[in-house]
mmCIF file of C-alpha atoms and ligand atoms in Angstrom:
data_model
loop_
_atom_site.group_PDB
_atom_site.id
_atom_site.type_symbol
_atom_site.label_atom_id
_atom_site.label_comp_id
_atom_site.label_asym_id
_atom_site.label_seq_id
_atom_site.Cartn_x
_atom_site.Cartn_y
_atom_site.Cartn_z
ATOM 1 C CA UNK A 1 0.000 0.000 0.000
ATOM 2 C CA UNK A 2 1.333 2.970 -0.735
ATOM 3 C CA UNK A 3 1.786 6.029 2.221
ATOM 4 C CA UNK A 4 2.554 9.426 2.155
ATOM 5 C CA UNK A 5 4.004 11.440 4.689
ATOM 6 C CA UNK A 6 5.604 14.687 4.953
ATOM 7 C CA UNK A 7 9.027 14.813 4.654
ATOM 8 C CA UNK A 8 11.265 15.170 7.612
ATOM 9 C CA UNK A 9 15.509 15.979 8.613
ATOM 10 C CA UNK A 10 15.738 12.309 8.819
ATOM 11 C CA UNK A 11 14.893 11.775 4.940
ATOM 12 C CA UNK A 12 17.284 14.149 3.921
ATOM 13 C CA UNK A 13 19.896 11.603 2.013
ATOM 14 C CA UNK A 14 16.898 9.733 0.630
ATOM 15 C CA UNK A 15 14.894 13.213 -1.110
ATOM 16 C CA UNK A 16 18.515 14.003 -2.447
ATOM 17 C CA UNK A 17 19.494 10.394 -3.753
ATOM 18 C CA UNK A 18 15.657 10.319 -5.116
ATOM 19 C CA UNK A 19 15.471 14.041 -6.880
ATOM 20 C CA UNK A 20 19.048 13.259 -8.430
ATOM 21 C CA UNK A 21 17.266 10.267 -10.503
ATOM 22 C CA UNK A 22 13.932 12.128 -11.225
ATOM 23 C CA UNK A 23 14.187 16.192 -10.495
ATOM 24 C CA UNK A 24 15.427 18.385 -13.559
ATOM 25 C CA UNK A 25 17.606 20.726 -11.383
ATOM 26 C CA UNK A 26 19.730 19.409 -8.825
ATOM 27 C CA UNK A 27 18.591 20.237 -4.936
ATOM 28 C CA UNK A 28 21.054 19.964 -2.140
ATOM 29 C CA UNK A 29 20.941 18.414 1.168
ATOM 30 C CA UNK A 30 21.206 22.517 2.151
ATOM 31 C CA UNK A 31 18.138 23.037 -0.157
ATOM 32 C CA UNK A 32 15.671 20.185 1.315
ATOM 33 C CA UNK A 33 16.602 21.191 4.795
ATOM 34 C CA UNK A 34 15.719 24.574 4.298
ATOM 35 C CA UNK A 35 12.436 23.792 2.458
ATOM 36 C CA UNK A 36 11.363 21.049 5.148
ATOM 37 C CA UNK A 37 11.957 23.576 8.109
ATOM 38 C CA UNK A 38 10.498 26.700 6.736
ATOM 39 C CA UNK A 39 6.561 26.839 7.728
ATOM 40 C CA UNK A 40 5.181 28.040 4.368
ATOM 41 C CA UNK A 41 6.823 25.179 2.086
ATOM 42 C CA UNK A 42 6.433 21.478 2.293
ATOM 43 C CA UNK A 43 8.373 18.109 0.466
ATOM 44 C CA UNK A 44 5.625 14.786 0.842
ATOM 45 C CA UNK A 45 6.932 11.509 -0.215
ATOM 46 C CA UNK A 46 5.153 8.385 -1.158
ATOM 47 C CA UNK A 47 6.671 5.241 0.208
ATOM 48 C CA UNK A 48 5.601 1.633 -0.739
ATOM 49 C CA UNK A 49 7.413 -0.831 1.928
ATOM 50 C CA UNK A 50 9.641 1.977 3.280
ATOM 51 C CA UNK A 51 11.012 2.904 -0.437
ATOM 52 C CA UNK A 52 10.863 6.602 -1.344
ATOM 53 C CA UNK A 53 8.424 5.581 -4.616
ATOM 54 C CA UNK A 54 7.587 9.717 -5.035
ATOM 55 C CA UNK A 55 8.233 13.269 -4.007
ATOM 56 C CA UNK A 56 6.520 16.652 -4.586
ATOM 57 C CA UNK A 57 7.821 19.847 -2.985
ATOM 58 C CA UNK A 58 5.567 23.120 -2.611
ATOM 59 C CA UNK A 59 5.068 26.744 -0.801
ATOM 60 C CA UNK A 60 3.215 28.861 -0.020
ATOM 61 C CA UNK A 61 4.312 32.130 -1.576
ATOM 62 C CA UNK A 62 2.204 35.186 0.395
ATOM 63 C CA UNK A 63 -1.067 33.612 0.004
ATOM 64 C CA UNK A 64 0.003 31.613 -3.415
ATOM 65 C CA UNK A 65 0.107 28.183 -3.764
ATOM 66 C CA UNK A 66 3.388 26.872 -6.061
ATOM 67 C CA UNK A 67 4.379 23.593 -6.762
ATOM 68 C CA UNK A 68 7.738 23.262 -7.636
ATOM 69 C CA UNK A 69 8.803 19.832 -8.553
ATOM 70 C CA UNK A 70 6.859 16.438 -8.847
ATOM 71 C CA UNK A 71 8.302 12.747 -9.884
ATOM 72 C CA UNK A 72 7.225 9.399 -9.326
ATOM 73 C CA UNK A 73 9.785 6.387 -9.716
ATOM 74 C CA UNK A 74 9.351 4.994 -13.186
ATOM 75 C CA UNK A 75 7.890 1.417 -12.319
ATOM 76 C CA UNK A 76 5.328 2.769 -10.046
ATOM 77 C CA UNK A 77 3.815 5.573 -12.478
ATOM 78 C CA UNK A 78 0.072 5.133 -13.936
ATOM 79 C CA UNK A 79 -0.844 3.799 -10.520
ATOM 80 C CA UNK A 80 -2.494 7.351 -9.086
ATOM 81 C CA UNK A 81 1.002 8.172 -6.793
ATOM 82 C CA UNK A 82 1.038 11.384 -8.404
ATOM 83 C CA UNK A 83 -2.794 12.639 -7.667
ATOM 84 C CA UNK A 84 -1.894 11.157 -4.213
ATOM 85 C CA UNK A 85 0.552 13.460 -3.722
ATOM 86 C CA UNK A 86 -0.783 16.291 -5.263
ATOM 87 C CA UNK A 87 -4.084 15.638 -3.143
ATOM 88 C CA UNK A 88 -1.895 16.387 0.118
ATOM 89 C CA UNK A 89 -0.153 19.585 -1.206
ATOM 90 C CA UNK A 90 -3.924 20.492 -1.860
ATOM 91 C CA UNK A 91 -4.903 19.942 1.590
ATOM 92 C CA UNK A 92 -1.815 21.602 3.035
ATOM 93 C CA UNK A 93 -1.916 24.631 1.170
ATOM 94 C CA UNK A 94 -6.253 24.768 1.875
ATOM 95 C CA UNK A 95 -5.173 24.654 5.543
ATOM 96 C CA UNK A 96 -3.048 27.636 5.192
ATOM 97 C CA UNK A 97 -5.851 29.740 3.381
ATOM 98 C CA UNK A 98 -4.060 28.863 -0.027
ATOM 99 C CA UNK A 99 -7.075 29.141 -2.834
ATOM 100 C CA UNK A 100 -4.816 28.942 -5.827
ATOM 101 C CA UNK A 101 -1.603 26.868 -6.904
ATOM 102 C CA UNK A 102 0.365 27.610 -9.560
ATOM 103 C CA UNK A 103 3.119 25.849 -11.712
ATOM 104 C CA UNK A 104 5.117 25.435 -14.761
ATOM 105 C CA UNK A 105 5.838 22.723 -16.958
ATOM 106 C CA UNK A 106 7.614 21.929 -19.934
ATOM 107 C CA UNK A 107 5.279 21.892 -23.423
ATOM 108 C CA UNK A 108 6.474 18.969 -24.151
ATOM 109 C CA UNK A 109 5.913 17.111 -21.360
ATOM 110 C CA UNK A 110 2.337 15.407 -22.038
ATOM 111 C CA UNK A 111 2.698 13.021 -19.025
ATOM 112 C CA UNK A 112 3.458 15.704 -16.301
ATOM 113 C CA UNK A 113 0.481 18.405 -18.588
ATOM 114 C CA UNK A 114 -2.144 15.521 -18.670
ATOM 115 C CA UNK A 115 -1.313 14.634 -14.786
ATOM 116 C CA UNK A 116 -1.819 18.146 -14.399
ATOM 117 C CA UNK A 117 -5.540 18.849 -16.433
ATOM 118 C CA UNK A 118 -6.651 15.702 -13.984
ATOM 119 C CA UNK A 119 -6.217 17.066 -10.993
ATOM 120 C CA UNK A 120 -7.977 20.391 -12.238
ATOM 121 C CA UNK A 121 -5.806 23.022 -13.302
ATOM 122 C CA UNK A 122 -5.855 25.021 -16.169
ATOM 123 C CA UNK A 123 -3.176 26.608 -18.586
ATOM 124 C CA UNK A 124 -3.351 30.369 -18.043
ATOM 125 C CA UNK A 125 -0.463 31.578 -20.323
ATOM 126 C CA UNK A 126 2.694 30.224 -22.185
ATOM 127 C CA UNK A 127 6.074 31.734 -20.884
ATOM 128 C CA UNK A 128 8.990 31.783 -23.335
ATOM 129 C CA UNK A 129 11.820 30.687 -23.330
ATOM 130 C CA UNK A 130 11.135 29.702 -19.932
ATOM 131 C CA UNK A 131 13.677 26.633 -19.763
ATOM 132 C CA UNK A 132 16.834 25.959 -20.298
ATOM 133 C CA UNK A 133 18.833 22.450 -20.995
ATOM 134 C CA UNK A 134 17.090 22.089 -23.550
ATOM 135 C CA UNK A 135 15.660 25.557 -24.153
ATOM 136 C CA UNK A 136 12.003 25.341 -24.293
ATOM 137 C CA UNK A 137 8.366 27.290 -23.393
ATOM 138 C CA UNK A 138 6.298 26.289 -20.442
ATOM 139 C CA UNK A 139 2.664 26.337 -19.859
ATOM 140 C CA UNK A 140 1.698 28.404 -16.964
ATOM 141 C CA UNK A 141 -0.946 26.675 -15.312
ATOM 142 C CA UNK A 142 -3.009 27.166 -12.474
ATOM 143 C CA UNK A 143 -5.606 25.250 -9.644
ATOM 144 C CA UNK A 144 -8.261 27.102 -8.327
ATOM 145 C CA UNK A 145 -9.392 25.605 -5.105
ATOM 146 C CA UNK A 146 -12.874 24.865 -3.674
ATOM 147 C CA UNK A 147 -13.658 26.822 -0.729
HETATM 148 C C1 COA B 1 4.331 13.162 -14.397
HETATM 149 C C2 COA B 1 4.438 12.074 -13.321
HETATM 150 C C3 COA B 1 4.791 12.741 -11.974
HETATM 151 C C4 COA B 1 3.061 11.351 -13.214
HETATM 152 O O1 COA B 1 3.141 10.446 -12.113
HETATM 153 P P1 COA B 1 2.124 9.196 -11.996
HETATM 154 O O2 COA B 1 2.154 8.724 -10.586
HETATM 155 O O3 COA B 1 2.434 8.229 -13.055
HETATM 156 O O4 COA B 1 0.718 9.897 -12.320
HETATM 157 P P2 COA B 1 -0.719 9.303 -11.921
HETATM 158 O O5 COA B 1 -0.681 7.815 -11.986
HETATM 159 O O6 COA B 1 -1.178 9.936 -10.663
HETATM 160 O O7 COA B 1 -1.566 9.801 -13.165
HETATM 161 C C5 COA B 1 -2.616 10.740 -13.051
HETATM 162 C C6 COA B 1 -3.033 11.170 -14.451
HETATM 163 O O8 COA B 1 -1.954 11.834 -15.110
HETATM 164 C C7 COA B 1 -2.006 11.522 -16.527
HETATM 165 N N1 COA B 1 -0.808 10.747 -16.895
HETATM 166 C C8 COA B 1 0.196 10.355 -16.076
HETATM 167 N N2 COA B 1 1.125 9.669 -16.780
HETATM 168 C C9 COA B 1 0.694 9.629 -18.070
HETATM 169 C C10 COA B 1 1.219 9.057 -19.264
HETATM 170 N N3 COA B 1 2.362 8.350 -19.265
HETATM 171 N N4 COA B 1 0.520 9.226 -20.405
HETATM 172 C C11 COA B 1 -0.637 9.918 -20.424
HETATM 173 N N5 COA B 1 -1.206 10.471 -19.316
HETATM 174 C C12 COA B 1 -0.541 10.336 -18.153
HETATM 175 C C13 COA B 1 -3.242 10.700 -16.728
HETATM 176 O O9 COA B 1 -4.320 11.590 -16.971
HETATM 177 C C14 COA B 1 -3.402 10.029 -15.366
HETATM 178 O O10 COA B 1 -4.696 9.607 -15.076
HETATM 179 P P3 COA B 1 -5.189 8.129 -15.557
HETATM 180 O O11 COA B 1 -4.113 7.157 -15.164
HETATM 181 O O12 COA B 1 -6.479 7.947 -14.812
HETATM 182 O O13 COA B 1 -5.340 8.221 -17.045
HETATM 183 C C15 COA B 1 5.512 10.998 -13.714
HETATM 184 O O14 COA B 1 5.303 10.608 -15.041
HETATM 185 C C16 COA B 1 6.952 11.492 -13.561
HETATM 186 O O15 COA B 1 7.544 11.366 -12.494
HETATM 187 N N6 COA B 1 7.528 12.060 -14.644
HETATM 188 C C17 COA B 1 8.921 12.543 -14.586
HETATM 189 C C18 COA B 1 9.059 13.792 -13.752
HETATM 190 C C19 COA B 1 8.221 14.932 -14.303
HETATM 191 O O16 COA B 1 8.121 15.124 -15.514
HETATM 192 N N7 COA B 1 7.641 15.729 -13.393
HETATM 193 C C20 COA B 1 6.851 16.900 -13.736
HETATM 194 C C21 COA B 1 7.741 18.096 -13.823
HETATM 195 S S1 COA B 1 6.766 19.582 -14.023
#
């Protein structure tokens, strides 16, 4: 069965070991720390028999919602880890008077865009240019929460 929790300073080496496989940017030891402790950002993992299976880190930017990173290990994806996870961050953020989240992804990812549409949110613009490594636009997207 699979269980999510929120991430604490004793899964530190296993975020890092996990985002290094799955993340697009690299985050620190430094950078999970600081994103665990401070009260307006949160990292939950999904475990299935104690291994880290997925991660998703967000904040809560002055009343904004942003989700900043989401993966799920490659022989557990199309089983719902994903809306899991993203169901928590919804919860979290709701609980912190959060209405809307906000995000951007990569045009051409169709996986991460179509997880996206399913849980509810909706493209509001196209930024340019907005990656790099391969340069590429992103969709802007956005969840308006229920009250
Ligand atoms: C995107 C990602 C997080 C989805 O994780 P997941 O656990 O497989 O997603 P879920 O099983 O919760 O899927 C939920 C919905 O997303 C969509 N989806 C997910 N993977 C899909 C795929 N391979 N093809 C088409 N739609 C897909 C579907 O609508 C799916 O609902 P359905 O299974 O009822 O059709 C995963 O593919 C991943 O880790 N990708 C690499 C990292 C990444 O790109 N992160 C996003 C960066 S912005």
């Amino acid at each position: 069965m699979i269980e999510i929790k929120k991430a604490d300073d004793g899964l530190i080496s296993e975020l890092v070991s996990f985002s290094s496989r799955f993340f697009d940017e690299k985050w620190s030891e430094v950078s999970f720390l600081n994103e665990i402790k401070k009260s307006n950002s949160a990292v939950f993992c999904a475990f299935y028999n104690n291994e880290m299976v997925g991660v998703v880190c967000i904040e809560n930017q002055f009343g904004d919602g942003y989700l900043h990173n989401i993966a799920v290990a490659d022989n557990f994806r199309r089983q719902g880890i994903a809306r899991k996870l993203i169901d928590k961050c919804c919860d979290f953020l709701h609980s912190n008077c959060v209405e809307k989240i906000f995000l951007e992804v990569r045009m051409s990812n169709t996986n991460a865009v179509n997880l996206y549409k399913k849980c509810g949110f909706e493209t509001i613009c196209v930024r340019k240019g907005f990656y790099t490594n391969p340069t590429e636009d992103a969709y802007s997207m956005m969840l308006e929460m229920k009250k």
